[in-house]
Amino acid sequence: MSYSSPSAPALRLGLPLALLALAQLIYALDLNIVFVALPEIGSDLGFPGQTQQLVVSAYVVFAGGFLLLGGRAADLLGRRRMFVLALALYAVSSLAGGLAPNAETIIIARAVQGVGGALLLPATLSLINTLFEEGPGRNRALAVWGGAGASGLTIGALLGGVLTENFGWPAVFFVNVPLAGLVAAAALVVIPRDAARGERRRFDLPGALTVTGGSTSLVFALVEGPELGWGNPMVVGALVLAVALLTVFAVVEARSSDPLMPFRLFRNRSLAVGVSVTFVYMATFGVLPYFLTVLMQTVHGYSALQTGLAFLIPSVAIATGTQAGERLATRIGNRATLLIGFVVGVAGTVGLAFGFDADAGYGLLVPGLVVSGVGQGIVWTAMWITSATGTPAHEQGVANGIASTTLNIGNAIGLAVFTVIADLGTEGRTGQSLRAATADGEFLVVLLTAAGMLVGLLVTVCLRNRPAVPAPVPHEVAADEAQVACR
């Protein structure tokens, strides 16, 4: 149910929103904060260069695999409960990661952090989408949340550099402990209690097990394929297992009277388009920070701190774009806003590509970082508004779990494809030749991400650009939900 009303005091909703935005910042920080610390982690704990990526992969794999389960849990077990549990997992696993004496411990800690992230993201989104009524109020709230999340992706690199250079790599884990702990404690006071459960609904254990196992296997294969090789038995086995489990999941859901992921939700065109745009977003915009980090550290030799500082400009640009996205969506509708965001993003990303030169300085990157960042922020806010539009309050958790799952899978597929392309000309090269080949490969990749954004434009055209019909109340039958959502 929605806790808000048209006359709800701004302060009463402002404090929960501040907490939800801070939680999203914590989630986003963890995606990138360890990148610049990887060399020190590897050196201190005895990681070979090839396996350092597991510190990142463990988080991505488990976050991607458990998102749909996390969304359903928020709907059935309570959004505030899952929000607090997720933050507690973050705090405990972060403490374990910072104290890790060996590689195995830190990888397990990152995996638990990933599960925490999978519970946190859909719980946070569904809280926003139930606390704030559909329309300008929710758009504004999603812009604040989106600004925290999109900026956190780049601030993570900055904070990681500062902490690593001044306090050592454990600091990138320890910083989460007080942050997550304080937000969890404050949530118990500030966020309204979960409503009493009405009609008892099943958790759909067969669906939960098959989709979680299938999603985790798929993300594992996509993340490790470029590292281990696509013919590696572990990668092939994970892909086969993913296809088998996801096929079983589809059969189970089609026959279930109370499915984990009701396929009728996709009759809501806004959700279907929002989910598709989310996939395209993370496969294109979402991979740029990785390649920028490689360019700055591997090609130009930036330190961890210098790399973090270099991300300040795109961080400000993205935050600006998220606020513009909210204003545009409220005034001209979701479709027009997404189209504008993608057009700006394509133009900025093409310009950004020309800064991927071994002999170019940071100044050549700046115009592209600014324009691309603004487009990225506009799309980020508008795609979440689109995904939430027309979905009933009691199913916001699973709808957000679906969108969040495509977020992670899109990023995993984008990185899997583009890292292979970027590395094509680097084999056997060393020194300046390797740096030049790396920059050339990334130049091509950035242009390809711009081309991928055009797919987002085509998908967005399918969206009707008019105000959405308000979401039906939870007690209405499924047929009425589908009819209302599709009008």
GROMACS .gro file of C-alpha atoms in nm:
model
  487
    1MET     CA    1   0.000   0.000   0.000
    2SER     CA    2   0.105   0.361  -0.043
    3TYR     CA    3   0.194   0.548   0.273
    4SER     CA    4   0.158   0.886   0.107
    5SER     CA    5  -0.133   1.112   0.032
    6PRO     CA    6  -0.157   1.434  -0.168
    7SER     CA    7  -0.135   1.630   0.159
    8ALA     CA    8   0.144   1.427   0.320
    9PRO     CA    9   0.393   1.661   0.490
   10ALA     CA   10   0.714   1.698   0.292
   11LEU     CA   11   0.927   1.647   0.603
   12ARG     CA   12   0.763   1.312   0.683
   13LEU     CA   13   0.859   1.178   0.340
   14GLY     CA   14   1.180   1.377   0.310
   15LEU     CA   15   1.359   1.187   0.585
   16PRO     CA   16   1.277   0.840   0.446
   17LEU     CA   17   1.382   0.958   0.101
   18ALA     CA   18   1.715   1.080   0.237
   19LEU     CA   19   1.776   0.736   0.388
   20LEU     CA   20   1.673   0.555   0.070
   21ALA     CA   21   1.901   0.776  -0.138
   22LEU     CA   22   2.190   0.711   0.100
   23ALA     CA   23   2.125   0.336   0.079
   24GLN     CA   24   2.138   0.358  -0.301
   25LEU     CA   25   2.465   0.549  -0.276
   26ILE     CA   26   2.608   0.266  -0.066
   27TYR     CA   27   2.490   0.011  -0.324
   28ALA     CA   28   2.635   0.206  -0.616
   29LEU     CA   29   2.964   0.276  -0.439
   30ASP     CA   30   3.024  -0.096  -0.395
   31LEU     CA   31   3.003  -0.156  -0.770
   32ASN     CA   32   3.312   0.054  -0.843
   33ILE     CA   33   3.492   0.128  -0.517
   34VAL     CA   34   3.719  -0.178  -0.533
   35PHE     CA   35   3.837  -0.125  -0.894
   36VAL     CA   36   4.123   0.109  -0.808
   37ALA     CA   37   4.214  -0.097  -0.500
   38LEU     CA   38   4.255  -0.426  -0.690
   39PRO     CA   39   4.633  -0.398  -0.746
   40GLU     CA   40   4.696  -0.343  -0.373
   41ILE     CA   41   4.453  -0.621  -0.275
   42GLY     CA   42   4.630  -0.857  -0.514
   43SER     CA   43   4.974  -0.762  -0.387
   44ASP     CA   44   4.884  -0.786  -0.018
   45LEU     CA   45   4.683  -1.109  -0.032
   46GLY     CA   46   4.883  -1.285  -0.302
   47PHE     CA   47   4.626  -1.267  -0.582
   48PRO     CA   48   4.767  -1.350  -0.926
   49GLY     CA   49   4.675  -1.077  -1.174
   50GLN     CA   50   4.418  -1.295  -1.351
   51THR     CA   51   4.218  -1.376  -1.038
   52GLN     CA   52   4.198  -1.022  -0.895
   53GLN     CA   53   3.884  -0.974  -1.105
   54LEU     CA   54   3.709  -1.230  -0.882
   55VAL     CA   55   3.683  -0.960  -0.613
   56VAL     CA   56   3.457  -0.770  -0.853
   57SER     CA   57   3.294  -1.075  -1.011
   58ALA     CA   58   3.182  -1.232  -0.682
   59TYR     CA   59   2.976  -0.922  -0.604
   60VAL     CA   60   2.830  -0.892  -0.954
   61VAL     CA   61   2.741  -1.262  -0.984
   62PHE     CA   62   2.553  -1.288  -0.654
   63ALA     CA   63   2.388  -0.946  -0.685
   64GLY     CA   64   2.262  -1.036  -1.031
   65GLY     CA   65   2.148  -1.384  -0.933
   66PHE     CA   66   1.942  -1.295  -0.626
   67LEU     CA   67   1.769  -0.975  -0.741
   68LEU     CA   68   1.437  -1.128  -0.846
   69LEU     CA   69   1.424  -1.326  -0.523
   70GLY     CA   70   1.498  -1.005  -0.333
   71GLY     CA   71   1.213  -0.827  -0.507
   72ARG     CA   72   0.963  -1.100  -0.423
   73ALA     CA   73   1.087  -1.111  -0.064
   74ALA     CA   74   1.021  -0.737  -0.032
   75ASP     CA   75   0.661  -0.787  -0.147
   76LEU     CA   76   0.588  -1.086   0.077
   77LEU     CA   77   0.808  -1.038   0.386
   78GLY     CA   78   0.802  -0.660   0.413
   79ARG     CA   79   0.996  -0.386   0.240
   80ARG     CA   80   1.136  -0.227   0.554
   81ARG     CA   81   1.237  -0.567   0.694
   82MET     CA   82   1.429  -0.656   0.377
   83PHE     CA   83   1.582  -0.308   0.363
   84VAL     CA   84   1.722  -0.341   0.715
   85LEU     CA   85   1.834  -0.703   0.661
   86ALA     CA   86   2.017  -0.606   0.342
   87LEU     CA   87   2.205  -0.326   0.516
   88ALA     CA   88   2.297  -0.557   0.803
   89LEU     CA   89   2.444  -0.803   0.551
   90TYR     CA   90   2.639  -0.515   0.396
   91ALA     CA   91   2.784  -0.409   0.730
   92VAL     CA   92   2.887  -0.759   0.841
   93SER     CA   93   3.032  -0.864   0.504
   94SER     CA   94   3.218  -0.534   0.467
   95LEU     CA   95   3.379  -0.584   0.807
   96ALA     CA   96   3.480  -0.937   0.706
   97GLY     CA   97   3.621  -0.809   0.377
   98GLY     CA   98   3.835  -0.544   0.543
   99LEU     CA   99   3.972  -0.799   0.791
  100ALA     CA  100   4.026  -1.070   0.526
  101PRO     CA  101   4.358  -1.251   0.578
  102ASN     CA  102   4.349  -1.431   0.242
  103ALA     CA  103   4.194  -1.433  -0.104
  104GLU     CA  104   3.922  -1.687  -0.022
  105THR     CA  105   3.782  -1.479   0.265
  106ILE     CA  106   3.760  -1.159   0.065
  107ILE     CA  107   3.584  -1.334  -0.226
  108ILE     CA  108   3.326  -1.488   0.013
  109ALA     CA  109   3.276  -1.147   0.176
  110ARG     CA  110   3.213  -0.989  -0.163
  111ALA     CA  111   2.964  -1.265  -0.250
  112VAL     CA  112   2.768  -1.193   0.070
  113GLN     CA  113   2.779  -0.823  -0.015
  114GLY     CA  114   2.628  -0.916  -0.349
  115VAL     CA  115   2.338  -1.096  -0.180
  116GLY     CA  116   2.292  -0.786   0.036
  117GLY     CA  117   2.281  -0.574  -0.277
  118ALA     CA  118   2.023  -0.805  -0.435
  119LEU     CA  119   1.798  -0.758  -0.133
  120LEU     CA  120   1.865  -0.385  -0.102
  121LEU     CA  121   1.802  -0.253  -0.453
  122PRO     CA  122   1.445  -0.383  -0.510
  123ALA     CA  123   1.350  -0.309  -0.146
  124THR     CA  124   1.469   0.051  -0.183
  125LEU     CA  125   1.291   0.100  -0.514
  126SER     CA  126   0.966  -0.054  -0.397
  127LEU     CA  127   0.972   0.164  -0.083
  128ILE     CA  128   1.003   0.474  -0.302
  129ASN     CA  129   0.728   0.355  -0.534
  130THR     CA  130   0.487   0.293  -0.245
  131LEU     CA  131   0.578   0.588  -0.023
  132PHE     CA  132   0.529   0.829  -0.314
  133GLU     CA  133   0.222   0.831  -0.534
  134GLU     CA  134   0.263   0.794  -0.908
  135GLY     CA  135   0.319   1.132  -1.072
  136PRO     CA  136   0.538   1.436  -1.001
  137GLY     CA  137   0.604   1.338  -0.638
  138ARG     CA  138   0.736   0.994  -0.730
  139ASN     CA  139   0.931   1.137  -1.024
  140ARG     CA  140   1.103   1.382  -0.791
  141ALA     CA  141   1.183   1.107  -0.541
  142LEU     CA  142   1.326   0.882  -0.812
  143ALA     CA  143   1.540   1.172  -0.934
  144VAL     CA  144   1.690   1.214  -0.586
  145TRP     CA  145   1.742   0.838  -0.555
  146GLY     CA  146   1.875   0.821  -0.911
  147GLY     CA  147   2.116   1.107  -0.853
  148ALA     CA  148   2.261   0.925  -0.554
  149GLY     CA  149   2.292   0.599  -0.746
  150ALA     CA  150   2.425   0.729  -1.076
  151SER     CA  151   2.673   0.958  -0.905
  152GLY     CA  152   2.774   0.676  -0.672
  153LEU     CA  153   2.901   0.476  -0.969
  154THR     CA  154   3.163   0.745  -1.033
  155ILE     CA  155   3.210   0.864  -0.675
  156GLY     CA  156   3.302   0.505  -0.593
  157ALA     CA  157   3.613   0.538  -0.805
  158LEU     CA  158   3.703   0.869  -0.636
  159LEU     CA  159   3.647   0.740  -0.284
  160GLY     CA  160   3.827   0.416  -0.364
  161GLY     CA  161   4.130   0.611  -0.481
  162VAL     CA  162   4.137   0.842  -0.178
  163LEU     CA  163   4.090   0.561   0.073
  164THR     CA  164   4.337   0.323  -0.093
  165GLU     CA  165   4.612   0.583  -0.124
  166ASN     CA  166   4.576   0.719   0.228
  167PHE     CA  167   4.457   0.427   0.440
  168GLY     CA  168   4.520   0.112   0.237
  169TRP     CA  169   4.279  -0.122   0.060
  170PRO     CA  170   4.089  -0.244   0.373
  171ALA     CA  171   3.942   0.107   0.403
  172VAL     CA  172   3.727   0.053   0.090
  173PHE     CA  173   3.547  -0.218   0.290
  174PHE     CA  174   3.547  -0.058   0.634
  175VAL     CA  175   3.378   0.258   0.505
  176ASN     CA  176   3.056   0.059   0.453
  177VAL     CA  177   3.033  -0.062   0.812
  178PRO     CA  178   2.929   0.263   0.985
  179LEU     CA  179   2.734   0.383   0.681
  180ALA     CA  180   2.522   0.069   0.647
  181GLY     CA  181   2.480   0.033   1.023
  182LEU     CA  182   2.359   0.391   1.072
  183VAL     CA  183   2.114   0.375   0.780
  184ALA     CA  184   1.971   0.043   0.904
  185ALA     CA  185   1.922   0.181   1.256
  186ALA     CA  186   1.765   0.503   1.127
  187ALA     CA  187   1.530   0.307   0.900
  188LEU     CA  188   1.368   0.147   1.203
  189VAL     CA  189   1.271   0.494   1.323
  190VAL     CA  190   1.210   0.688   1.002
  191ILE     CA  191   1.058   0.443   0.754
  192PRO     CA  192   0.696   0.340   0.824
  193ARG     CA  193   0.637  -0.010   0.955
  194ASP     CA  194   0.545  -0.278   0.705
  195ALA     CA  195   0.171  -0.315   0.670
  196ALA     CA  196   0.012  -0.619   0.829
  197ARG     CA  197  -0.002  -0.907   0.584
  198GLY     CA  198  -0.348  -0.961   0.440
  199GLU     CA  199  -0.420  -1.255   0.212
  200ARG     CA  200  -0.153  -1.520   0.261
  201ARG     CA  201   0.054  -1.578  -0.052
  202ARG     CA  202   0.305  -1.849  -0.137
  203PHE     CA  203   0.673  -1.770  -0.183
  204ASP     CA  204   0.694  -2.002  -0.489
  205LEU     CA  205   1.001  -2.195  -0.373
  206PRO     CA  206   1.049  -2.389  -0.702
  207GLY     CA  207   1.043  -2.063  -0.896
  208ALA     CA  208   1.276  -1.893  -0.647
  209LEU     CA  209   1.532  -2.176  -0.661
  210THR     CA  210   1.533  -2.212  -1.039
  211VAL     CA  211   1.549  -1.841  -1.125
  212THR     CA  212   1.814  -1.769  -0.861
  213GLY     CA  213   2.028  -2.062  -0.974
  214GLY     CA  214   1.974  -1.981  -1.342
  215SER     CA  215   2.046  -1.609  -1.306
  216THR     CA  216   2.354  -1.671  -1.093
  217SER     CA  217   2.490  -1.925  -1.343
  218LEU     CA  218   2.423  -1.692  -1.635
  219VAL     CA  219   2.594  -1.393  -1.476
  220PHE     CA  220   2.887  -1.614  -1.369
  221ALA     CA  221   2.936  -1.734  -1.727
  222LEU     CA  222   2.914  -1.382  -1.869
  223VAL     CA  223   3.155  -1.238  -1.613
  224GLU     CA  224   3.412  -1.519  -1.624
  225GLY     CA  225   3.389  -1.598  -1.997
  226PRO     CA  226   3.633  -1.323  -2.103
  227GLU     CA  227   3.873  -1.420  -1.822
  228LEU     CA  228   3.867  -1.801  -1.846
  229GLY     CA  229   3.780  -1.834  -2.215
  230TRP     CA  230   3.441  -1.918  -2.363
  231GLY     CA  231   3.543  -2.279  -2.420
  232ASN     CA  232   3.639  -2.332  -2.055
  233PRO     CA  233   3.439  -2.624  -1.906
  234MET     CA  234   3.325  -2.412  -1.611
  235VAL     CA  235   3.193  -2.139  -1.840
  236VAL     CA  236   3.021  -2.383  -2.078
  237GLY     CA  237   2.875  -2.576  -1.787
  238ALA     CA  238   2.742  -2.256  -1.628
  239LEU     CA  239   2.576  -2.153  -1.955
  240VAL     CA  240   2.413  -2.494  -2.001
  241LEU     CA  241   2.295  -2.494  -1.639
  242ALA     CA  242   2.157  -2.140  -1.678
  243VAL     CA  243   1.956  -2.232  -1.987
  244ALA     CA  244   1.819  -2.546  -1.820
  245LEU     CA  245   1.722  -2.375  -1.494
  246LEU     CA  246   1.567  -2.070  -1.662
  247THR     CA  247   1.365  -2.298  -1.891
  248VAL     CA  248   1.235  -2.488  -1.589
  249PHE     CA  249   1.160  -2.153  -1.424
  250ALA     CA  250   0.949  -2.042  -1.722
  251VAL     CA  251   0.750  -2.367  -1.711
  252VAL     CA  252   0.700  -2.344  -1.333
  253GLU     CA  253   0.583  -1.982  -1.354
  254ALA     CA  254   0.340  -2.052  -1.637
  255ARG     CA  255   0.171  -2.323  -1.428
  256SER     CA  256   0.185  -2.160  -1.084
  257SER     CA  257  -0.128  -2.006  -0.931
  258ASP     CA  258   0.088  -1.757  -0.738
  259PRO     CA  259   0.411  -1.720  -0.942
  260LEU     CA  260   0.731  -1.554  -0.828
  261MET     CA  261   0.732  -1.349  -1.150
  262PRO     CA  262   0.381  -1.304  -1.291
  263PHE     CA  263   0.423  -1.286  -1.669
  264ARG     CA  264   0.104  -1.077  -1.689
  265LEU     CA  265   0.309  -0.784  -1.553
  266PHE     CA  266   0.465  -0.753  -1.897
  267ARG     CA  267   0.126  -0.661  -2.042
  268ASN     CA  268   0.207  -0.325  -1.888
  269ARG     CA  269   0.392  -0.170  -2.181
  270SER     CA  270   0.562   0.083  -1.956
  271LEU     CA  271   0.726  -0.194  -1.750
  272ALA     CA  272   0.822  -0.393  -2.060
  273VAL     CA  273   0.986  -0.090  -2.224
  274GLY     CA  274   1.145   0.022  -1.896
  275VAL     CA  275   1.304  -0.320  -1.845
  276SER     CA  276   1.435  -0.326  -2.204
  277VAL     CA  277   1.579   0.024  -2.173
  278THR     CA  278   1.744  -0.074  -1.844
  279PHE     CA  279   1.921  -0.362  -2.018
  280VAL     CA  280   2.044  -0.137  -2.301
  281TYR     CA  281   2.149   0.133  -2.053
  282MET     CA  282   2.378  -0.095  -1.854
  283ALA     CA  283   2.519  -0.267  -2.163
  284THR     CA  284   2.624   0.074  -2.300
  285PHE     CA  285   2.641   0.362  -2.052
  286GLY     CA  286   2.708   0.117  -1.771
  287VAL     CA  287   3.034  -0.021  -1.911
  288LEU     CA  288   3.198   0.319  -1.972
  289PRO     CA  289   3.340   0.360  -1.617
  290TYR     CA  290   3.531   0.032  -1.654
  291PHE     CA  291   3.696   0.134  -1.980
  292LEU     CA  292   3.767   0.483  -1.849
  293THR     CA  293   3.944   0.329  -1.550
  294VAL     CA  294   4.155   0.109  -1.778
  295LEU     CA  295   4.241   0.409  -1.997
  296MET     CA  296   4.347   0.624  -1.703
  297GLN     CA  297   4.544   0.363  -1.510
  298THR     CA  298   4.681   0.126  -1.776
  299VAL     CA  299   4.729   0.366  -2.067
  300HIS     CA  300   4.802   0.697  -1.893
  301GLY     CA  301   4.947   0.560  -1.569
  302TYR     CA  302   4.722   0.754  -1.330
  303SER     CA  303   4.745   0.670  -0.961
  304ALA     CA  304   4.440   0.550  -0.768
  305LEU     CA  305   4.384   0.903  -0.634
  306GLN     CA  306   4.427   1.068  -0.975
  307THR     CA  307   4.180   0.821  -1.127
  308GLY     CA  308   3.928   0.897  -0.857
  309LEU     CA  309   3.963   1.273  -0.905
  310ALA     CA  310   3.921   1.233  -1.281
  311PHE     CA  311   3.572   1.090  -1.217
  312LEU     CA  312   3.453   1.406  -1.042
  313ILE     CA  313   3.346   1.575  -1.367
  314PRO     CA  314   3.129   1.289  -1.496
  315SER     CA  315   2.984   1.249  -1.148
  316VAL     CA  316   2.859   1.608  -1.147
  317ALA     CA  317   2.733   1.573  -1.506
  318ILE     CA  318   2.536   1.255  -1.424
  319ALA     CA  319   2.384   1.411  -1.111
  320THR     CA  320   2.276   1.710  -1.321
  321GLY     CA  321   2.121   1.479  -1.578
  322THR     CA  322   1.919   1.287  -1.318
  323GLN     CA  323   1.752   1.608  -1.203
  324ALA     CA  324   1.686   1.716  -1.561
  325GLY     CA  325   1.534   1.373  -1.628
  326GLU     CA  326   1.279   1.421  -1.350
  327ARG     CA  327   1.173   1.764  -1.473
  328LEU     CA  328   1.147   1.648  -1.833
  329ALA     CA  329   0.949   1.334  -1.745
  330THR     CA  330   0.699   1.537  -1.544
  331ARG     CA  331   0.654   1.799  -1.819
  332ILE     CA  332   0.680   1.609  -2.147
  333GLY     CA  333   0.639   1.242  -2.054
  334ASN     CA  334   0.863   0.938  -2.023
  335ARG     CA  335   0.905   0.856  -2.392
  336ALA     CA  336   1.015   1.203  -2.497
  337THR     CA  337   1.252   1.219  -2.198
  338LEU     CA  338   1.414   0.886  -2.282
  339LEU     CA  339   1.453   0.988  -2.645
  340ILE     CA  340   1.623   1.314  -2.545
  341GLY     CA  341   1.849   1.128  -2.300
  342PHE     CA  342   1.961   0.875  -2.558
  343VAL     CA  343   2.023   1.140  -2.826
  344VAL     CA  344   2.235   1.344  -2.585
  345GLY     CA  345   2.410   1.026  -2.471
  346VAL     CA  346   2.495   0.916  -2.825
  347ALA     CA  347   2.638   1.257  -2.914
  348GLY     CA  348   2.842   1.276  -2.594
  349THR     CA  349   2.971   0.920  -2.620
  350VAL     CA  350   3.088   0.968  -2.978
  351GLY     CA  351   3.275   1.277  -2.863
  352LEU     CA  352   3.414   1.084  -2.566
  353ALA     CA  353   3.561   0.818  -2.796
  354PHE     CA  354   3.808   1.068  -2.941
  355GLY     CA  355   3.964   1.110  -2.598
  356PHE     CA  356   4.063   0.741  -2.602
  357ASP     CA  357   4.407   0.806  -2.746
  358ALA     CA  358   4.736   0.700  -2.590
  359ASP     CA  359   4.884   1.045  -2.657
  360ALA     CA  360   4.577   1.250  -2.555
  361GLY     CA  361   4.541   1.424  -2.222
  362TYR     CA  362   4.247   1.432  -1.985
  363GLY     CA  363   4.125   1.759  -2.135
  364LEU     CA  364   4.021   1.583  -2.456
  365LEU     CA  365   3.790   1.355  -2.253
  366VAL     CA  366   3.612   1.635  -2.068
  367PRO     CA  367   3.357   1.751  -2.332
  368GLY     CA  368   3.244   1.394  -2.396
  369LEU     CA  369   3.233   1.313  -2.024
  370VAL     CA  370   3.007   1.612  -1.960
  371VAL     CA  371   2.763   1.559  -2.249
  372SER     CA  372   2.753   1.181  -2.216
  373GLY     CA  373   2.712   1.213  -1.839
  374VAL     CA  374   2.411   1.443  -1.873
  375GLY     CA  375   2.248   1.201  -2.120
  376GLN     CA  376   2.327   0.910  -1.890
  377GLY     CA  377   2.162   1.085  -1.594
  378ILE     CA  378   1.848   1.171  -1.794
  379VAL     CA  379   1.803   0.811  -1.908
  380TRP     CA  380   1.879   0.671  -1.562
  381THR     CA  381   1.597   0.864  -1.393
  382ALA     CA  382   1.347   0.825  -1.678
  383MET     CA  383   1.395   0.449  -1.710
  384TRP     CA  384   1.311   0.387  -1.343
  385ILE     CA  385   1.008   0.614  -1.364
  386THR     CA  386   0.899   0.420  -1.671
  387SER     CA  387   0.951   0.080  -1.505
  388ALA     CA  388   0.744   0.182  -1.201
  389THR     CA  389   0.453   0.334  -1.396
  390GLY     CA  390   0.127   0.139  -1.395
  391THR     CA  391   0.242  -0.142  -1.163
  392PRO     CA  392   0.019  -0.202  -0.856
  393ALA     CA  393   0.176  -0.123  -0.518
  394HIS     CA  394   0.168  -0.483  -0.389
  395GLU     CA  395   0.380  -0.599  -0.686
  396GLN     CA  396   0.632  -0.313  -0.696
  397GLY     CA  397   0.896  -0.534  -0.534
  398VAL     CA  398   0.890  -0.806  -0.798
  399ALA     CA  399   0.862  -0.549  -1.081
  400ASN     CA  400   1.168  -0.370  -0.946
  401GLY     CA  401   1.342  -0.705  -0.905
  402ILE     CA  402   1.281  -0.776  -1.274
  403ALA     CA  403   1.419  -0.436  -1.378
  404SER     CA  404   1.715  -0.469  -1.142
  405THR     CA  405   1.797  -0.817  -1.276
  406THR     CA  406   1.813  -0.684  -1.632
  407LEU     CA  407   2.035  -0.405  -1.499
  408ASN     CA  408   2.297  -0.655  -1.382
  409ILE     CA  409   2.263  -0.893  -1.675
  410GLY     CA  410   2.289  -0.603  -1.920
  411ASN     CA  411   2.609  -0.488  -1.754
  412ALA     CA  412   2.753  -0.841  -1.750
  413ILE     CA  413   2.674  -0.898  -2.118
  414GLY     CA  414   2.804  -0.555  -2.216
  415LEU     CA  415   3.134  -0.609  -2.037
  416ALA     CA  416   3.167  -0.966  -2.168
  417VAL     CA  417   3.123  -0.854  -2.530
  418PHE     CA  418   3.313  -0.526  -2.520
  419THR     CA  419   3.616  -0.648  -2.324
  420VAL     CA  420   3.671  -0.917  -2.588
  421ILE     CA  421   3.655  -0.653  -2.862
  422ALA     CA  422   3.884  -0.415  -2.672
  423ASP     CA  423   4.149  -0.685  -2.626
  424LEU     CA  424   4.159  -0.805  -2.987
  425GLY     CA  425   4.469  -0.609  -3.088
  426THR     CA  426   4.663  -0.628  -2.762
  427GLU     CA  427   4.789  -0.987  -2.765
  428GLY     CA  428   5.167  -1.013  -2.764
  429ARG     CA  429   5.225  -0.639  -2.723
  430THR     CA  430   5.423  -0.470  -2.446
  431GLY     CA  431   5.520  -0.124  -2.333
  432GLN     CA  432   5.411   0.171  -2.544
  433SER     CA  433   5.281  -0.059  -2.815
  434LEU     CA  434   5.046  -0.223  -2.564
  435ARG     CA  435   4.924   0.112  -2.436
  436ALA     CA  436   4.851   0.233  -2.788
  437ALA     CA  437   4.671  -0.091  -2.880
  438THR     CA  438   4.465  -0.073  -2.559
  439ALA     CA  439   4.359   0.284  -2.635
  440ASP     CA  440   4.272   0.193  -2.995
  441GLY     CA  441   4.063  -0.105  -2.886
  442GLU     CA  442   3.876   0.107  -2.633
  443PHE     CA  443   3.817   0.381  -2.892
  444LEU     CA  444   3.629   0.124  -3.103
  445VAL     CA  445   3.439  -0.006  -2.801
  446VAL     CA  446   3.319   0.340  -2.697
  447LEU     CA  447   3.191   0.404  -3.050
  448LEU     CA  448   3.010   0.070  -3.036
  449THR     CA  449   2.845   0.163  -2.707
  450ALA     CA  450   2.718   0.479  -2.877
  451ALA     CA  451   2.574   0.260  -3.152
  452GLY     CA  452   2.413   0.041  -2.887
  453MET     CA  453   2.240   0.347  -2.741
  454LEU     CA  454   2.058   0.380  -3.073
  455VAL     CA  455   1.888   0.050  -2.988
  456GLY     CA  456   1.757   0.224  -2.679
  457LEU     CA  457   1.606   0.489  -2.904
  458LEU     CA  458   1.424   0.226  -3.108
  459VAL     CA  459   1.291   0.050  -2.797
  460THR     CA  460   1.171   0.380  -2.651
  461VAL     CA  461   0.960   0.451  -2.960
  462CYS     CA  462   0.733   0.162  -2.847
  463LEU     CA  463   0.634   0.356  -2.536
  464ARG     CA  464   0.312   0.557  -2.538
  465ASN     CA  465   0.392   0.914  -2.439
  466ARG     CA  466   0.099   1.009  -2.226
  467PRO     CA  467   0.022   1.016  -1.852
  468ALA     CA  468  -0.012   0.670  -1.705
  469VAL     CA  469  -0.336   0.541  -1.558
  470PRO     CA  470  -0.296   0.518  -1.177
  471ALA     CA  471  -0.205   0.175  -1.051
  472PRO     CA  472  -0.500  -0.036  -0.930
  473VAL     CA  473  -0.539  -0.122  -0.566
  474PRO     CA  474  -0.408  -0.458  -0.440
  475HIS     CA  475  -0.749  -0.629  -0.402
  476GLU     CA  476  -0.842  -0.588  -0.768
  477VAL     CA  477  -0.825  -0.897  -0.981
  478ALA     CA  478  -0.537  -0.966  -1.216
  479ALA     CA  479  -0.747  -0.912  -1.528
  480ASP     CA  480  -0.836  -0.560  -1.412
  481GLU     CA  481  -0.468  -0.489  -1.340
  482ALA     CA  482  -0.366  -0.587  -1.688
  483GLN     CA  483  -0.643  -0.384  -1.852
  484VAL     CA  484  -0.565  -0.071  -1.655
  485ALA     CA  485  -0.190  -0.098  -1.712
  486CYS     CA  486  -0.227  -0.142  -2.087
  487ARG     CA  487  -0.468   0.143  -2.157
   0.00000   0.00000   0.00000
